[in-house]
Short mmCIF file of C-alpha atoms in Angstrom, two decimals:
data_model
loop_
_atom_site.label_atom_id
_atom_site.label_comp_id
_atom_site.label_asym_id
_atom_site.label_seq_id
_atom_site.Cartn_x
_atom_site.Cartn_y
_atom_site.Cartn_z
CA MET A 155 103.15 104.14 87.44
CA HIS A 156 100.75 104.94 90.30
CA LEU A 157 98.97 102.14 92.04
CA TYR A 158 96.12 102.52 94.53
CA LEU A 159 94.37 100.13 96.82
CA ASP A 160 90.49 100.02 96.82
CA SER A 161 90.18 99.59 100.39
CA ALA A 162 88.89 100.80 103.78
CA ASP A 163 90.46 97.99 105.68
CA LEU A 164 93.36 99.22 107.81
CA THR A 165 94.69 95.75 108.48
CA ALA A 166 95.02 95.21 104.63
CA CYS A 167 96.54 98.53 104.23
CA ARG A 168 99.06 97.98 106.90
CA THR A 169 100.39 95.01 104.88
CA TRP A 170 100.59 96.83 101.63
CA LEU A 171 101.33 100.54 102.16
CA PRO A 172 104.61 100.09 103.91
CA SER A 173 105.98 98.38 100.96
CA GLY A 174 106.16 101.58 99.05
CA LEU A 175 104.46 99.89 96.05
CA PHE A 176 101.05 101.71 96.49
CA TYR A 177 100.82 105.54 95.98
CA GLY A 178 97.56 105.84 97.70
CA VAL A 179 94.10 104.40 98.57
CA THR A 180 90.70 105.06 97.15
CA THR A 181 87.50 104.74 99.03
CA ASN A 182 83.69 105.17 98.35
CA PRO A 183 80.55 104.19 100.11
CA LEU A 184 80.51 100.69 98.71
CA ILE A 185 84.10 100.07 99.78
CA LEU A 186 83.35 101.42 103.22
CA ARG A 187 80.24 99.13 103.54
CA ARG A 188 82.35 96.16 102.29
CA ASP A 189 85.10 96.73 104.90
CA LYS A 190 82.55 97.42 107.56
CA VAL A 191 83.46 101.25 108.07
CA PRO A 192 80.19 103.26 108.87
CA CYS A 193 79.39 106.19 106.39
CA ARG A 194 79.87 108.69 109.22
CA VAL A 195 82.26 111.68 108.84
CA GLU A 196 84.13 111.05 111.97
CA GLU A 197 84.68 107.41 111.16
CA VAL A 198 85.85 108.30 107.59
CA CYS A 199 88.14 111.01 108.61
CA ALA A 200 89.70 108.58 111.16
CA LEU A 201 90.25 106.05 108.59
CA ALA A 202 91.91 108.47 106.36
CA GLN A 203 94.19 109.72 109.03
CA GLY A 204 95.31 106.15 109.66
CA LEU A 205 95.94 105.58 106.00
CA LEU A 206 97.96 108.89 105.78
CA ASN A 207 100.09 107.83 108.79
CA LEU A 208 100.66 104.41 107.05
CA GLY A 209 102.34 106.41 104.37
CA ALA A 210 99.70 106.87 101.64
CA GLN A 211 100.67 109.74 99.37
CA GLU A 212 96.94 110.22 98.47
CA VAL A 213 93.63 109.07 100.05
CA GLN A 214 90.67 109.63 97.95
CA LEU A 215 87.34 110.12 99.80
CA GLN A 216 83.82 110.34 98.33
CA PRO A 217 80.96 112.43 100.18
CA TRP A 218 77.46 111.06 100.30
CA GLY A 219 74.02 112.30 100.87
CA ASP A 220 72.26 115.58 99.73
CA GLU A 221 74.32 118.63 98.57
CA GLU A 222 74.45 120.20 101.96
CA SER A 223 75.80 117.07 103.53
CA ARG A 224 78.33 116.70 100.78
CA CYS A 225 79.60 120.02 101.26
CA ALA A 226 79.90 119.67 104.99
CA GLN A 227 81.76 116.47 104.45
CA ILE A 228 84.13 117.82 101.87
CA ALA A 229 85.11 120.61 104.30
CA ALA A 230 85.86 118.17 107.03
CA PHE A 231 87.85 116.02 104.63
CA ALA A 232 89.74 119.13 103.30
CA ASP A 233 90.85 119.64 107.14
CA LEU A 234 92.87 116.52 106.86
CA GLY A 235 95.44 118.20 104.36
CA GLU A 236 96.31 118.17 100.64
CA ARG A 237 96.97 114.66 100.28
CA VAL A 238 93.09 114.00 100.57
CA VAL A 239 91.56 113.95 97.16
CA MET A 240 87.67 114.45 96.80
CA LYS A 241 85.80 111.94 94.69
CA LEU A 242 82.67 113.11 92.96
CA PRO A 243 80.25 111.23 90.56
CA MET A 244 80.15 111.90 87.01
CA THR A 245 76.75 113.68 87.12
CA ARG A 246 75.69 117.32 86.31
CA ASP A 247 75.64 118.13 90.16
CA GLY A 248 78.85 116.22 90.70
CA VAL A 249 80.70 118.22 88.01
CA ARG A 250 79.30 121.40 89.32
CA LEU A 251 80.50 120.67 92.67
CA ALA A 252 83.74 119.45 91.50
CA ARG A 253 84.37 122.76 89.73
CA GLU A 254 83.80 124.56 93.06
CA VAL A 255 86.15 122.18 94.83
CA HIS A 256 88.77 122.56 92.01
CA GLY A 257 88.37 126.42 92.29
CA ARG A 258 89.37 126.20 95.97
CA GLY A 259 92.57 124.60 95.04
CA ARG A 260 91.61 120.99 96.01
CA ARG A 261 92.15 117.86 93.73
CA VAL A 262 89.25 116.09 92.41
CA THR A 263 88.55 112.72 90.95
CA LEU A 264 85.29 112.31 88.74
CA THR A 265 84.23 108.78 89.31
CA ALA A 266 81.67 106.28 87.89
CA VAL A 267 82.70 107.07 84.43
CA TYR A 268 81.68 104.78 81.66
CA ALA A 269 81.73 106.52 78.20
CA PRO A 270 84.48 108.42 76.50
CA HIS A 271 82.32 111.57 76.09
CA GLN A 272 82.60 111.83 79.92
CA ALA A 273 86.34 112.22 79.48
CA VAL A 274 85.66 115.45 77.62
CA VAL A 275 83.71 116.72 80.65
CA ALA A 276 86.46 115.73 83.00
CA ALA A 277 89.23 117.43 80.93
CA ALA A 278 87.14 120.66 80.71
CA ALA A 279 86.35 120.73 84.58
CA GLY A 280 90.08 120.81 85.21
CA VAL A 281 89.95 117.86 87.57
CA ALA A 282 92.92 115.65 88.45
CA TYR A 283 91.52 112.21 87.59
CA LEU A 284 88.64 110.53 85.98
CA ALA A 285 87.90 107.00 87.06
CA PRO A 286 86.31 104.51 84.49
CA TYR A 287 84.84 101.43 85.79
CA PHE A 288 86.76 99.02 83.57
CA GLY A 289 85.23 95.73 84.73
CA ARG A 290 81.63 96.96 85.03
CA MET A 291 81.87 98.45 81.40
CA ASN A 292 82.77 95.04 80.13
CA GLU A 293 80.09 93.41 82.11
CA ALA A 294 77.57 95.86 80.51
CA GLY A 295 78.43 94.73 77.25
CA ARG A 296 80.73 97.65 76.19
CA ASP A 297 84.14 97.49 74.90
CA ALA A 298 86.07 98.80 78.01
CA LEU A 299 89.51 98.52 76.42
CA ARG A 300 88.54 100.70 73.35
CA ASP A 301 86.59 103.12 75.44
CA VAL A 302 89.34 103.59 78.02
CA LEU A 303 91.87 104.19 75.44
CA ARG A 304 89.69 106.88 73.88
CA MET A 305 89.45 108.49 77.32
CA GLN A 306 93.17 108.44 77.47
CA ALA A 307 93.57 110.20 74.12
CA ILE A 308 90.90 112.73 75.01
CA THR A 309 92.49 113.85 78.29
CA ARG A 310 96.14 113.67 77.05
CA GLY A 311 97.77 117.01 77.72
CA SER A 312 94.89 118.31 79.91
CA GLY A 313 96.38 117.35 83.27
CA CYS A 314 93.49 114.91 83.95
CA GLU A 315 94.83 111.42 84.62
CA VAL A 316 92.75 108.10 83.71
CA LEU A 317 92.62 106.33 87.01
CA VAL A 318 91.32 102.92 85.91
CA ALA A 319 89.08 101.27 88.55
CA SER A 320 86.89 98.15 88.87
CA LEU A 321 89.66 95.81 87.61
CA ARG A 322 88.80 92.24 87.87
CA ASN A 323 92.19 90.55 87.51
CA ILE A 324 95.88 91.28 86.87
CA SER A 325 95.49 90.26 83.18
CA GLU A 326 93.22 93.38 82.84
CA LEU A 327 95.80 95.44 84.72
CA THR A 328 98.62 94.10 82.48
CA LEU A 329 96.94 94.80 79.27
CA LEU A 330 96.00 98.22 80.16
CA ALA A 331 99.67 98.99 81.21
CA GLU A 332 101.01 97.65 77.89
CA LYS A 333 98.72 100.40 76.17
CA GLY A 334 100.24 103.07 78.23
CA LEU A 335 97.90 103.56 81.16
CA THR A 336 99.66 104.33 84.31
CA HIS A 337 97.11 104.90 87.17
CA PHE A 338 95.27 101.94 88.62
CA THR A 339 93.26 101.10 91.70
CA PHE A 340 92.17 97.61 92.73
CA SER A 341 91.54 95.33 95.63
CA PRO A 342 94.15 93.77 98.07
CA ALA A 343 93.19 90.48 96.62
CA THR A 344 94.30 91.72 93.08
CA ALA A 345 97.44 93.16 94.96
CA GLU A 346 98.28 89.69 96.32
CA ALA A 347 97.83 88.17 92.85
CA LEU A 348 100.54 90.34 91.46
CA PHE A 349 103.15 88.30 93.20
CA GLN A 350 101.74 84.90 92.34
CA ASP A 351 103.59 82.72 89.63
CA GLY A 352 104.29 79.20 90.09
CA LEU A 353 107.75 79.39 88.19
CA THR A 354 108.81 82.22 90.47
CA GLU A 355 107.83 80.19 93.53
CA ARG A 356 109.74 77.23 92.17
CA ALA A 357 112.89 79.29 91.62
CA LEU A 358 112.75 80.53 95.24
CA ALA A 359 112.47 76.98 96.37
CA ASP A 360 115.52 75.98 94.06
CA PHE A 361 117.52 79.00 95.63
CA GLU A 362 116.64 77.78 99.06
CA ARG A 363 117.76 74.35 98.20
CA ALA A 364 121.06 75.42 96.84
CA ALA A 365 121.69 77.53 99.88
CA GLU A 366 120.99 74.54 102.32
CA ALA A 367 123.21 72.23 100.22
CA SER A 368 126.30 74.53 100.06
#
């Protein structure tokens, strides 16, 4: 089971990464904006280095802008080492660039995946991960569970892992794990919810009362 944080917040990552629970961290320009990290190469590289120093086994970075800008950013991100994975959108240009990056021995995630046929593309491209947006698929009226399971079946044996993104709650995470999915990325708020259960909290209080009474 590989869990990732969707975060560019070093404070939140300092809370979670030392626990050893999370394999890595995923980012994109929307996450950078949410967590107030400017979309500037030097800022993103500094963030990634901080995450690696905190123990992330992988940090996924997504370039932006025109092709020339993206290629320059990929070169800068690659200088951070092999634990950095490039994220590129599931578009014709994104896949072409993914093939080039893969050909240079770098791992790639194809992101913003919404349909099973896109899993065929990811498997053929030889990328390490494809990232379906589970919550957004449901919100668009699609059967996200059915389609993600089809993606899992299509990529089985190809070396391409389904990294489920856009999870809205731990119920979705649990359901997908029951179905055999093993790679998930979600927010620090969802991470916090993994440890929330009233009965567990009550049991802990009982333990403490028993210790005090002994």
